[in-house]
mmCIF file of C-alpha atoms (C1' of nucleotides) in Angstrom:
data_model
loop_
_atom_site.group_PDB
_atom_site.id
_atom_site.type_symbol
_atom_site.label_atom_id
_atom_site.label_comp_id
_atom_site.label_asym_id
_atom_site.label_seq_id
_atom_site.Cartn_x
_atom_site.Cartn_y
_atom_site.Cartn_z
ATOM 1 C CA MET A 256 -30.377 22.239 7.855
ATOM 2 C CA ARG A 257 -30.315 22.850 11.581
ATOM 3 C CA GLY A 258 -26.866 24.305 11.788
ATOM 4 C CA GLU A 259 -24.991 21.199 10.779
ATOM 5 C CA ILE A 260 -22.193 21.731 8.379
ATOM 6 C CA MET A 261 -23.398 20.855 4.925
ATOM 7 C CA ASN A 262 -20.672 18.597 3.697
ATOM 8 C CA THR A 263 -20.936 17.812 0.052
ATOM 9 C CA GLU A 264 -18.299 15.152 0.069
ATOM 10 C CA VAL A 265 -19.457 11.678 0.883
ATOM 11 C CA ASP A 266 -16.461 10.170 2.504
ATOM 12 C CA SER A 267 -17.592 6.612 3.017
ATOM 13 C CA LYS A 268 -16.464 4.205 0.390
ATOM 14 C CA ILE A 269 -19.050 1.586 -0.301
ATOM 15 C CA THR A 270 -18.873 -1.524 -2.381
ATOM 16 C CA ASP A 271 -20.962 -2.449 -5.395
ATOM 17 C CA SER A 272 -23.101 -4.743 -3.321
ATOM 18 C CA GLU A 273 -23.687 -2.117 -0.716
ATOM 19 C CA TRP A 274 -24.661 0.291 -3.448
ATOM 20 C CA GLU A 275 -27.423 -2.094 -4.440
ATOM 21 C CA VAL A 276 -28.789 -1.882 -0.931
ATOM 22 C CA MET A 277 -28.525 1.873 -0.842
ATOM 23 C CA ARG A 278 -30.539 2.194 -4.012
ATOM 24 C CA VAL A 279 -33.434 0.461 -2.355
ATOM 25 C CA VAL A 280 -33.241 2.805 0.592
ATOM 26 C CA TRP A 281 -33.031 5.851 -1.647
ATOM 27 C CA ALA A 282 -35.995 4.704 -3.681
ATOM 28 C CA GLN A 283 -38.167 4.116 -0.678
ATOM 29 C CA ASP A 284 -36.807 6.376 2.006
ATOM 30 C CA ASN A 285 -37.835 4.292 4.967
ATOM 31 C CA VAL A 286 -37.542 0.588 4.511
ATOM 32 C CA THR A 287 -37.467 -2.539 6.516
ATOM 33 C CA SER A 288 -34.953 -5.255 6.063
ATOM 34 C CA LYS A 289 -37.638 -7.428 4.557
ATOM 35 C CA GLU A 290 -38.386 -4.976 1.787
ATOM 36 C CA ILE A 291 -34.730 -4.606 0.942
ATOM 37 C CA ARG A 292 -34.286 -8.337 0.910
ATOM 38 C CA LYS A 293 -37.258 -8.840 -1.348
ATOM 39 C CA VAL A 294 -35.956 -6.431 -3.964
ATOM 40 C CA LEU A 295 -32.455 -7.833 -3.978
ATOM 41 C CA GLU A 296 -33.528 -11.417 -3.942
ATOM 42 C CA GLN A 297 -35.298 -10.555 -7.177
ATOM 43 C CA LYS A 298 -32.520 -8.610 -8.741
ATOM 44 C CA LYS A 299 -29.396 -10.274 -7.460
ATOM 45 C CA ASN A 300 -30.568 -13.643 -6.273
ATOM 46 C CA TRP A 301 -29.125 -12.970 -2.894
ATOM 47 C CA LYS A 302 -30.064 -15.178 -0.016
ATOM 48 C CA PRO A 303 -31.669 -13.251 2.832
ATOM 49 C CA ALA A 304 -28.560 -13.709 4.916
ATOM 50 C CA THR A 305 -26.411 -12.110 2.265
ATOM 51 C CA THR A 306 -28.504 -8.988 2.124
ATOM 52 C CA LYS A 307 -28.541 -8.843 5.891
ATOM 53 C CA THR A 308 -24.765 -8.806 5.905
ATOM 54 C CA PHE A 309 -24.638 -5.822 3.595
ATOM 55 C CA ILE A 310 -27.259 -3.950 5.565
ATOM 56 C CA GLY A 311 -25.289 -4.571 8.725
ATOM 57 C CA ARG A 312 -22.102 -3.308 7.172
ATOM 58 C CA LEU A 313 -23.805 -0.150 5.928
ATOM 59 C CA VAL A 314 -25.125 0.547 9.406
ATOM 60 C CA LYS A 315 -21.659 0.060 10.838
ATOM 61 C CA LYS A 316 -20.256 2.492 8.295
ATOM 62 C CA GLY A 317 -22.853 5.060 9.238
ATOM 63 C CA MET A 318 -24.433 5.100 5.811
ATOM 64 C CA LEU A 319 -27.719 3.763 7.142
ATOM 65 C CA HIS A 320 -29.558 4.804 10.237
ATOM 66 C CA THR A 321 -31.932 2.629 12.172
ATOM 67 C CA GLU A 322 -35.099 3.410 13.991
ATOM 68 C CA THR A 323 -36.526 0.688 16.137
ATOM 69 C CA GLU A 324 -40.050 -0.372 15.385
ATOM 70 C CA GLY A 325 -41.147 -3.329 17.417
ATOM 71 C CA ASN A 326 -38.375 -5.851 17.207
ATOM 72 C CA LYS A 327 -37.148 -4.665 13.893
ATOM 73 C CA TYR A 328 -35.515 -1.673 12.368
ATOM 74 C CA VAL A 329 -36.640 0.815 9.818
ATOM 75 C CA TYR A 330 -33.645 1.897 7.797
ATOM 76 C CA SER A 331 -32.993 5.302 6.356
ATOM 77 C CA THR A 332 -30.100 7.449 5.247
ATOM 78 C CA ASN A 333 -29.265 11.099 5.247
ATOM 79 C CA ILE A 334 -26.902 10.905 2.323
ATOM 80 C CA THR A 335 -28.665 11.754 -0.892
ATOM 81 C CA GLU A 336 -28.293 9.568 -3.905
ATOM 82 C CA ASN A 337 -27.253 12.528 -5.983
ATOM 83 C CA GLU A 338 -24.475 13.551 -3.641
ATOM 84 C CA PHE A 339 -23.280 10.020 -3.502
ATOM 85 C CA ILE A 340 -23.185 9.697 -7.267
ATOM 86 C CA LYS A 341 -21.327 12.958 -7.632
ATOM 87 C CA SER A 342 -18.831 11.899 -5.055
ATOM 88 C CA THR A 343 -18.262 8.539 -6.706
ATOM 89 C CA LEU A 344 -17.778 10.099 -10.104
ATOM 90 C CA ASN A 345 -15.366 12.613 -8.641
ATOM 91 C CA GLU A 346 -13.210 9.812 -7.433
ATOM 92 C CA THR A 347 -13.184 8.223 -10.841
ATOM 93 C CA PHE A 348 -12.325 11.493 -12.491
ATOM 94 C CA ASP A 349 -9.420 11.863 -10.113
ATOM 95 C CA ASN A 350 -7.808 9.140 -12.155
ATOM 96 C CA ILE A 351 -8.231 11.016 -15.390
ATOM 97 C CA CYS A 352 -6.062 13.848 -16.667
ATOM 98 C CA ASN A 353 -7.968 17.118 -16.515
ATOM 99 C CA LYS A 354 -7.261 17.675 -20.144
ATOM 100 C CA ASP A 355 -9.181 14.510 -20.984
ATOM 101 C CA VAL A 356 -12.284 15.317 -18.994
ATOM 102 C CA GLY A 357 -14.010 17.107 -21.846
ATOM 103 C CA LYS A 358 -13.532 14.268 -24.252
ATOM 104 C CA THR A 359 -14.633 11.788 -21.632
ATOM 105 C CA ILE A 360 -17.881 13.640 -21.135
ATOM 106 C CA VAL A 361 -18.399 13.742 -24.881
ATOM 107 C CA ASP A 362 -18.092 9.964 -24.948
ATOM 108 C CA LEU A 363 -20.480 9.701 -22.063
ATOM 109 C CA ILE A 364 -23.088 11.777 -23.832
ATOM 110 C CA SER A 365 -22.626 9.840 -27.051
ATOM 111 C CA LYS A 366 -23.717 6.599 -25.575
ATOM 112 C CA SER A 367 -26.460 7.853 -23.283
ATOM 113 C CA THR A 368 -30.128 8.057 -23.976
ATOM 114 C CA LEU A 369 -31.181 11.629 -23.367
ATOM 115 C CA SER A 370 -34.470 13.451 -23.391
ATOM 116 C CA PHE A 371 -35.044 16.777 -25.063
ATOM 117 C CA GLN A 372 -35.158 18.300 -21.650
ATOM 118 C CA ASP A 373 -31.816 16.759 -20.757
ATOM 119 C CA ILE A 374 -30.294 18.223 -23.873
ATOM 120 C CA ASP A 375 -31.811 21.573 -23.041
ATOM 121 C CA ARG A 376 -30.278 21.541 -19.627
ATOM 122 C CA LEU A 377 -26.958 20.433 -20.977
ATOM 123 C CA GLU A 378 -26.953 23.244 -23.474
ATOM 124 C CA LYS A 379 -27.757 25.647 -20.736
ATOM 125 C CA VAL A 380 -24.945 24.504 -18.491
ATOM 126 C CA LEU A 381 -22.551 24.691 -21.420
ATOM 127 C CA GLU A 382 -23.645 28.230 -22.039
ATOM 128 C CA MET A 383 -22.750 29.037 -18.433
ATOM 129 C CA LYS A 384 -19.496 27.210 -18.770
ATOM 130 C CA LYS A 385 -18.386 29.480 -21.527
ATOM 131 C CA LYS A 386 -17.935 32.174 -18.918
ATOM 132 C CA ASP A 387 -15.149 30.351 -17.194
ATOM 133 C CA ALA A 388 -13.848 28.267 -20.055
ATOM 134 C CA VAL A 389 -10.112 28.310 -20.554
ATOM 135 C CA GLU A 390 -7.909 28.298 -23.582
ATOM 136 C CA GLU A 391 -6.170 25.150 -22.453
ATOM 137 C CA VAL A 392 -7.083 23.000 -19.494
ATOM 138 C CA PRO A 393 -4.086 22.702 -17.229
ATOM 139 C CA CYS A 394 -2.864 19.200 -16.557
ATOM 140 C CA THR A 395 -2.138 18.435 -12.954
ATOM 141 C CA CYS A 396 -0.927 14.906 -13.368
ATOM 142 C CA VAL A 397 2.325 13.888 -11.810
ATOM 143 C CA PRO A 398 5.094 13.573 -14.351
ATOM 144 C CA GLY A 399 5.211 10.068 -15.709
ATOM 145 C CA GLN A 400 1.505 9.442 -15.461
ATOM 146 C CA CYS A 401 0.568 11.580 -18.366
ATOM 147 C CA ASN A 402 2.523 12.951 -21.268
ATOM 148 C CA CYS A 403 1.114 16.444 -21.182
ATOM 149 C CA LYS A 404 4.327 17.907 -19.889
ATOM 150 C CA ASP A 405 6.711 16.231 -22.309
ATOM 151 C CA ASP A 406 6.182 18.950 -24.806
ATOM 152 C CA ASN A 407 2.969 20.867 -25.148
ATOM 153 C CA CYS A 408 1.168 17.641 -25.687
ATOM 154 C CA SER A 409 -1.348 19.089 -28.089
ATOM 155 C CA SER A 410 -1.204 16.109 -30.403
ATOM 156 C CA LYS A 411 -2.383 13.804 -27.696
ATOM 157 C CA HIS A 412 -5.500 15.590 -26.606
ATOM 158 C CA MET B 38 -5.638 -4.640 -36.211
ATOM 159 C CA ARG B 39 -4.485 -7.918 -37.722
ATOM 160 C CA GLY B 40 -7.804 -9.655 -37.790
ATOM 161 C CA GLU B 41 -8.297 -9.765 -34.054
ATOM 162 C CA ILE B 42 -11.742 -9.013 -32.873
ATOM 163 C CA MET B 43 -11.895 -5.420 -31.736
ATOM 164 C CA ASN B 44 -13.610 -5.697 -28.408
ATOM 165 C CA THR B 45 -14.621 -2.403 -26.968
ATOM 166 C CA GLU B 46 -15.533 -3.715 -23.585
ATOM 167 C CA VAL B 47 -12.700 -3.987 -21.141
ATOM 168 C CA ASP B 48 -13.707 -6.881 -19.006
ATOM 169 C CA SER B 49 -10.927 -6.925 -16.454
ATOM 170 C CA LYS B 50 -11.714 -5.215 -13.218
ATOM 171 C CA ILE B 51 -8.718 -3.489 -11.775
ATOM 172 C CA THR B 52 -8.204 -1.862 -8.433
ATOM 173 C CA ASP B 53 -7.359 1.735 -7.708
ATOM 174 C CA SER B 54 -3.739 0.865 -7.082
ATOM 175 C CA GLU B 55 -3.491 -1.052 -10.299
ATOM 176 C CA TRP B 56 -4.999 1.903 -12.098
ATOM 177 C CA GLU B 57 -2.091 4.021 -10.874
ATOM 178 C CA VAL B 58 0.284 1.588 -12.498
ATOM 179 C CA MET B 59 -1.687 1.510 -15.726
ATOM 180 C CA ARG B 60 -1.547 5.256 -16.010
ATOM 181 C CA VAL B 61 2.219 5.125 -16.075
ATOM 182 C CA VAL B 62 2.139 2.524 -18.813
ATOM 183 C CA TRP B 63 -0.377 4.509 -20.824
ATOM 184 C CA ALA B 64 1.672 7.660 -20.499
ATOM 185 C CA GLN B 65 4.862 6.019 -21.625
ATOM 186 C CA ASP B 66 3.771 3.093 -23.734
ATOM 187 C CA ASN B 67 6.763 0.888 -23.085
ATOM 188 C CA VAL B 68 8.120 1.039 -19.599
ATOM 189 C CA THR B 69 10.375 -0.875 -17.344
ATOM 190 C CA SER B 70 9.515 -1.764 -13.811
ATOM 191 C CA LYS B 71 12.039 0.760 -12.603
ATOM 192 C CA GLU B 72 10.330 3.638 -14.360
ATOM 193 C CA ILE B 73 6.961 2.655 -12.995
ATOM 194 C CA ARG B 74 8.395 2.341 -9.534
ATOM 195 C CA LYS B 75 10.043 5.713 -9.719
ATOM 196 C CA VAL B 76 6.816 7.481 -10.628
ATOM 197 C CA LEU B 77 4.747 5.790 -7.971
ATOM 198 C CA GLU B 78 7.322 6.138 -5.272
ATOM 199 C CA GLN B 79 6.963 9.850 -5.924
ATOM 200 C CA LYS B 80 3.233 9.974 -6.121
ATOM 201 C CA LYS B 81 2.121 7.291 -3.708
ATOM 202 C CA ASN B 82 5.118 6.682 -1.529
ATOM 203 C CA TRP B 83 5.055 3.065 -2.401
ATOM 204 C CA LYS B 84 8.015 0.905 -1.588
ATOM 205 C CA PRO B 85 9.491 -0.752 -4.659
ATOM 206 C CA ALA B 86 8.138 -4.113 -3.539
ATOM 207 C CA THR B 87 4.628 -2.749 -3.392
ATOM 208 C CA THR B 88 4.688 -1.498 -6.933
ATOM 209 C CA LYS B 89 6.174 -4.791 -8.067
ATOM 210 C CA THR B 90 3.234 -6.614 -6.572
ATOM 211 C CA PHE B 91 0.756 -4.529 -8.523
ATOM 212 C CA ILE B 92 2.693 -4.928 -11.744
ATOM 213 C CA GLY B 93 2.743 -8.674 -11.227
ATOM 214 C CA ARG B 94 -0.987 -8.781 -10.640
ATOM 215 C CA LEU B 95 -1.671 -6.765 -13.767
ATOM 216 C CA VAL B 96 0.433 -9.160 -15.803
ATOM 217 C CA LYS B 97 -1.448 -12.100 -14.348
ATOM 218 C CA LYS B 98 -4.735 -10.440 -15.262
ATOM 219 C CA GLY B 99 -3.580 -9.940 -18.810
ATOM 220 C CA MET B 100 -3.738 -6.172 -18.593
ATOM 221 C CA LEU B 101 -0.006 -5.824 -19.085
ATOM 222 C CA HIS B 102 2.195 -7.645 -21.530
ATOM 223 C CA THR B 103 5.864 -8.293 -21.069
ATOM 224 C CA GLU B 104 8.690 -8.368 -23.488
ATOM 225 C CA THR B 105 11.973 -9.667 -22.227
ATOM 226 C CA GLU B 106 14.922 -7.371 -22.541
ATOM 227 C CA GLY B 107 18.009 -8.786 -20.936
ATOM 228 C CA ASN B 108 16.957 -10.051 -17.573
ATOM 229 C CA LYS B 109 14.144 -7.619 -17.205
ATOM 230 C CA TYR B 110 10.798 -6.920 -18.773
ATOM 231 C CA VAL B 111 9.456 -4.065 -20.754
ATOM 232 C CA TYR B 112 5.795 -3.662 -19.995
ATOM 233 C CA SER B 113 3.078 -2.583 -22.358
ATOM 234 C CA THR B 114 -0.660 -2.894 -22.798
ATOM 235 C CA ASN B 115 -3.034 -3.177 -25.684
ATOM 236 C CA ILE B 116 -5.963 -1.726 -23.805
ATOM 237 C CA THR B 117 -6.280 1.970 -24.451
ATOM 238 C CA GLU B 118 -6.742 4.379 -21.616
ATOM 239 C CA ASN B 119 -9.800 5.801 -23.276
ATOM 240 C CA GLU B 120 -11.514 2.455 -23.662
ATOM 241 C CA PHE B 121 -10.720 1.650 -20.109
ATOM 242 C CA ILE B 122 -12.159 4.900 -18.831
ATOM 243 C CA LYS B 123 -15.312 4.458 -20.852
ATOM 244 C CA SER B 124 -15.710 0.962 -19.568
ATOM 245 C CA THR B 125 -15.229 2.029 -15.973
ATOM 246 C CA LEU B 126 -17.730 4.843 -16.289
ATOM 247 C CA ASN B 127 -20.216 2.501 -17.903
ATOM 248 C CA GLU B 128 -20.087 0.318 -14.875
ATOM 249 C CA THR B 129 -20.717 3.258 -12.607
ATOM 250 C CA PHE B 130 -23.618 4.416 -14.734
ATOM 251 C CA ASP B 131 -25.109 0.952 -14.493
ATOM 252 C CA ASN B 132 -25.907 1.902 -10.927
ATOM 253 C CA ILE B 133 -27.765 5.014 -11.934
ATOM 254 C CA CYS B 134 -31.327 5.199 -13.228
ATOM 255 C CA ASN B 135 -31.340 6.068 -16.924
ATOM 256 C CA LYS B 136 -33.629 8.950 -16.213
ATOM 257 C CA ASP B 137 -30.956 10.490 -14.003
ATOM 258 C CA VAL B 138 -28.097 10.231 -16.464
ATOM 259 C CA GLY B 139 -28.746 13.618 -18.020
ATOM 260 C CA LYS B 140 -28.762 15.416 -14.722
ATOM 261 C CA THR B 141 -25.653 13.547 -13.641
ATOM 262 C CA ILE B 142 -23.783 14.707 -16.708
ATOM 263 C CA VAL B 143 -24.953 18.255 -16.069
ATOM 264 C CA ASP B 144 -23.414 18.050 -12.603
ATOM 265 C CA LEU B 145 -20.252 16.636 -14.052
ATOM 266 C CA ILE B 146 -19.922 19.494 -16.492
ATOM 267 C CA SER B 147 -20.662 22.043 -13.798
ATOM 268 C CA LYS B 148 -17.679 21.156 -11.749
ATOM 269 C CA SER B 149 -15.201 20.456 -14.535
ATOM 270 C CA THR B 150 -12.712 22.821 -16.021
ATOM 271 C CA LEU B 151 -13.337 22.900 -19.736
ATOM 272 C CA SER B 152 -11.634 24.529 -22.656
ATOM 273 C CA PHE B 153 -13.453 26.394 -25.406
ATOM 274 C CA GLN B 154 -12.686 23.485 -27.643
ATOM 275 C CA ASP B 155 -14.216 21.061 -25.164
ATOM 276 C CA ILE B 156 -17.361 23.134 -25.066
ATOM 277 C CA ASP B 157 -17.438 23.230 -28.826
ATOM 278 C CA ARG B 158 -17.229 19.496 -29.034
ATOM 279 C CA LEU B 159 -19.851 19.077 -26.375
ATOM 280 C CA GLU B 160 -22.208 21.365 -28.221
ATOM 281 C CA LYS B 161 -21.598 19.413 -31.347
ATOM 282 C CA VAL B 162 -22.353 16.069 -29.775
ATOM 283 C CA LEU B 163 -25.502 17.514 -28.240
ATOM 284 C CA GLU B 164 -26.564 18.682 -31.642
ATOM 285 C CA MET B 165 -26.188 15.119 -32.897
ATOM 286 C CA LYS B 166 -28.009 13.812 -29.886
ATOM 287 C CA LYS B 167 -31.071 15.798 -30.747
ATOM 288 C CA LYS B 168 -31.640 13.390 -33.592
ATOM 289 C CA ASP B 169 -32.276 10.483 -31.285
ATOM 290 C CA ALA B 170 -33.457 12.322 -28.228
ATOM 291 C CA VAL B 171 -36.602 10.997 -26.627
ATOM 292 C CA GLU B 172 -39.548 12.616 -24.954
ATOM 293 C CA GLU B 173 -38.944 10.701 -21.776
ATOM 294 C CA VAL B 174 -36.014 8.468 -21.002
ATOM 295 C CA PRO B 175 -37.314 5.026 -20.081
ATOM 296 C CA CYS B 176 -36.330 3.764 -16.684
ATOM 297 C CA THR B 177 -35.083 0.220 -16.616
ATOM 298 C CA CYS B 178 -34.525 -0.106 -12.918
ATOM 299 C CA VAL B 179 -35.951 -3.039 -11.099
ATOM 300 C CA PRO B 180 -39.003 -2.135 -9.051
ATOM 301 C CA GLY B 181 -37.975 -1.108 -5.580
ATOM 302 C CA GLN B 182 -34.672 0.413 -6.599
ATOM 303 C CA CYS B 183 -36.150 3.492 -8.119
ATOM 304 C CA ASN B 184 -39.501 5.165 -7.791
ATOM 305 C CA CYS B 185 -40.014 5.886 -11.457
ATOM 306 C CA LYS B 186 -42.694 3.290 -11.784
ATOM 307 C CA ASP B 187 -44.720 4.250 -8.750
ATOM 308 C CA ASP B 188 -46.639 6.768 -10.716
ATOM 309 C CA ASN B 189 -45.250 8.695 -13.607
ATOM 310 C CA CYS B 190 -42.465 9.893 -11.396
ATOM 311 C CA SER B 191 -42.138 13.249 -13.067
ATOM 312 C CA SER B 192 -41.750 15.088 -9.813
ATOM 313 C CA LYS B 193 -38.666 13.147 -8.896
ATOM 314 C CA HIS B 194 -36.606 13.741 -12.005
ATOM 315 C "C1'" DC C 131 36.168 -12.497 -10.947
ATOM 316 C "C1'" DA C 132 33.952 -11.112 -6.582
ATOM 317 C "C1'" DA C 133 30.687 -8.056 -4.665
ATOM 318 C "C1'" DA C 134 26.844 -5.197 -5.092
ATOM 319 C "C1'" DA C 135 22.713 -3.984 -7.170
ATOM 320 C "C1'" DT C 136 18.583 -5.193 -9.455
ATOM 321 C "C1'" DC C 137 14.877 -7.932 -11.379
ATOM 322 C "C1'" DG C 138 10.989 -10.833 -11.177
ATOM 323 C "C1'" DA C 139 8.846 -14.455 -8.216
ATOM 324 C "C1'" DT C 140 7.395 -16.175 -3.915
ATOM 325 C "C1'" DT C 141 5.630 -15.581 0.535
ATOM 326 C "C1'" DA C 142 3.259 -12.892 4.252
ATOM 327 C "C1'" DC C 143 -0.297 -10.912 6.432
ATOM 328 C "C1'" DA C 144 -4.033 -7.926 7.846
ATOM 329 C "C1'" DG C 145 -8.198 -5.787 6.085
ATOM 330 C "C1'" DT C 146 -12.180 -5.809 2.766
ATOM 331 C "C1'" DT C 147 -15.728 -8.042 0.064
ATOM 332 C "C1'" DG C 148 -18.989 -11.544 -1.473
ATOM 333 C "C1'" DT C 149 -21.637 -15.066 0.020
ATOM 334 C "C1'" DA C 150 -24.098 -17.381 3.476
ATOM 335 C "C1'" DA C 151 -25.251 -20.461 7.663
ATOM 336 C "C1'" DA C 152 -26.044 -20.534 12.539
ATOM 337 C "C1'" DC C 153 -27.546 -18.343 16.702
ATOM 338 C "C1'" DT C 154 -30.404 -15.659 19.791
ATOM 339 C "C1'" DA C 155 -34.147 -12.968 21.004
ATOM 340 C "C1'" DA C 156 -38.517 -11.325 20.062
ATOM 341 C "C1'" DT C 157 -43.052 -11.649 17.774
ATOM 342 C "C1'" DG C 158 -46.908 -13.788 15.797
ATOM 343 C "C1'" DT C 159 -49.801 -17.917 15.541
ATOM 344 C "C1'" DT C 160 -52.543 -21.863 17.084
ATOM 345 C "C1'" DA D 12 -48.525 -21.421 26.484
ATOM 346 C "C1'" DA D 13 -45.975 -23.809 22.763
ATOM 347 C "C1'" DC D 14 -44.363 -23.408 18.333
ATOM 348 C "C1'" DA D 15 -43.051 -21.249 14.159
ATOM 349 C "C1'" DT D 16 -41.390 -17.218 11.983
ATOM 350 C "C1'" DT D 17 -38.613 -13.381 11.635
ATOM 351 C "C1'" DA D 18 -35.135 -9.850 12.803
ATOM 352 C "C1'" DG D 19 -30.756 -8.625 13.876
ATOM 353 C "C1'" DT D 20 -26.032 -10.445 15.370
ATOM 354 C "C1'" DT D 21 -22.244 -13.511 15.185
ATOM 355 C "C1'" DT D 22 -19.367 -16.510 12.884
ATOM 356 C "C1'" DA D 23 -17.273 -18.559 8.591
ATOM 357 C "C1'" DC D 24 -14.563 -18.640 4.879
ATOM 358 C "C1'" DA D 25 -12.528 -17.968 0.375
ATOM 359 C "C1'" DA D 26 -11.080 -14.393 -2.833
ATOM 360 C "C1'" DC D 27 -9.302 -9.900 -3.486
ATOM 361 C "C1'" DT D 28 -6.472 -5.706 -1.911
ATOM 362 C "C1'" DG D 29 -2.926 -2.985 0.076
ATOM 363 C "C1'" DT D 30 1.411 -3.171 1.694
ATOM 364 C "C1'" DA D 31 5.772 -5.132 1.863
ATOM 365 C "C1'" DA D 32 9.931 -8.355 2.976
ATOM 366 C "C1'" DT D 33 12.551 -12.078 1.272
ATOM 367 C "C1'" DC D 34 14.573 -15.127 -2.153
ATOM 368 C "C1'" DG D 35 16.996 -16.747 -6.193
ATOM 369 C "C1'" DA D 36 18.865 -15.510 -10.478
ATOM 370 C "C1'" DT D 37 21.185 -12.332 -13.159
ATOM 371 C "C1'" DT D 38 23.584 -8.236 -14.366
ATOM 372 C "C1'" DT D 39 26.477 -4.491 -13.390
ATOM 373 C "C1'" DT D 40 30.433 -2.688 -11.134
ATOM 374 C "C1'" DG D 41 34.793 -2.415 -8.927
#
DNA sequence: CAAAATCGATTACAGTTGTAAACTAATGTT
DNA sequence: AACATTAGTTTACAACTGTAATCGATTTTG
């Protein structure tokens, strides 16, 4: 943490395909192109050239760093998978009315497989949340993109 | 529900811009092009022609239906916003190791504004979840995209 | 009824994404 | 040293996206 600003927001947009590449890098920390290609040839049936394209684009975007080793590169990243996931989900939730976030998370939990420990942690964070829970979540949607403001909208949420 | 098959999965991929249009339709159920354009000119500064393009593409994709009224259309959809959101989030979670889902939801809750009622509902669904909670969530990632299988991976999650 | 406004459809066009072959330089092999 | 392999770079190209102007038909307005 040598004095850099710790920016939580991952600004780079990446595509689904690029995400596949990133997952290999996150899982292995320092990887060669060959290792990435092997994994994704398995999973996605990508030709080596295809994977190379995505790697190249990620380097150009600054998501991957390269360290020369002989004639090849070893790839790595300084963006953590967790930060990236949070950032991606944030963007999705930007498209959802704040009032609906709770229900959306309920749905999410419903269809997920969770461990006892997960449930424990979730209960704990909910306990914390009670401290700053509100009576009614304020809607910040623009008028016309949500019917919260029509009346008090309680029937809808 | 006249005998159609109720398919929960929303297959159509839509873009961010198209999502903006859909939100207007969801908020108002039956809208004219003019109403959609008005909202998005406000929010996104889109020229009328731009919004028209997105509406047209959504119709072509089958996400929007049209009903003629005079020389214009009234747009509507039979995909619910909630189903769409769930479907979108599912796709995102497909990129996340099952073992990490719990922690991801914890993060999501942490940064959301929730009402007391939301928290109530969340606690309730967690209570249900305890019935089918597991000791350890099985990872289904392909090898190389997650280090769960290296050893027992407990230190990572 | 003529003119203006409006609607949906068509066309435009640059940038992004998915998919991959070809090229060039370096490395490993015989 | 010659040849084969491999790595990264360049080029290709169609489909999808964002952004919008234009066009042709129709409706509203004066």
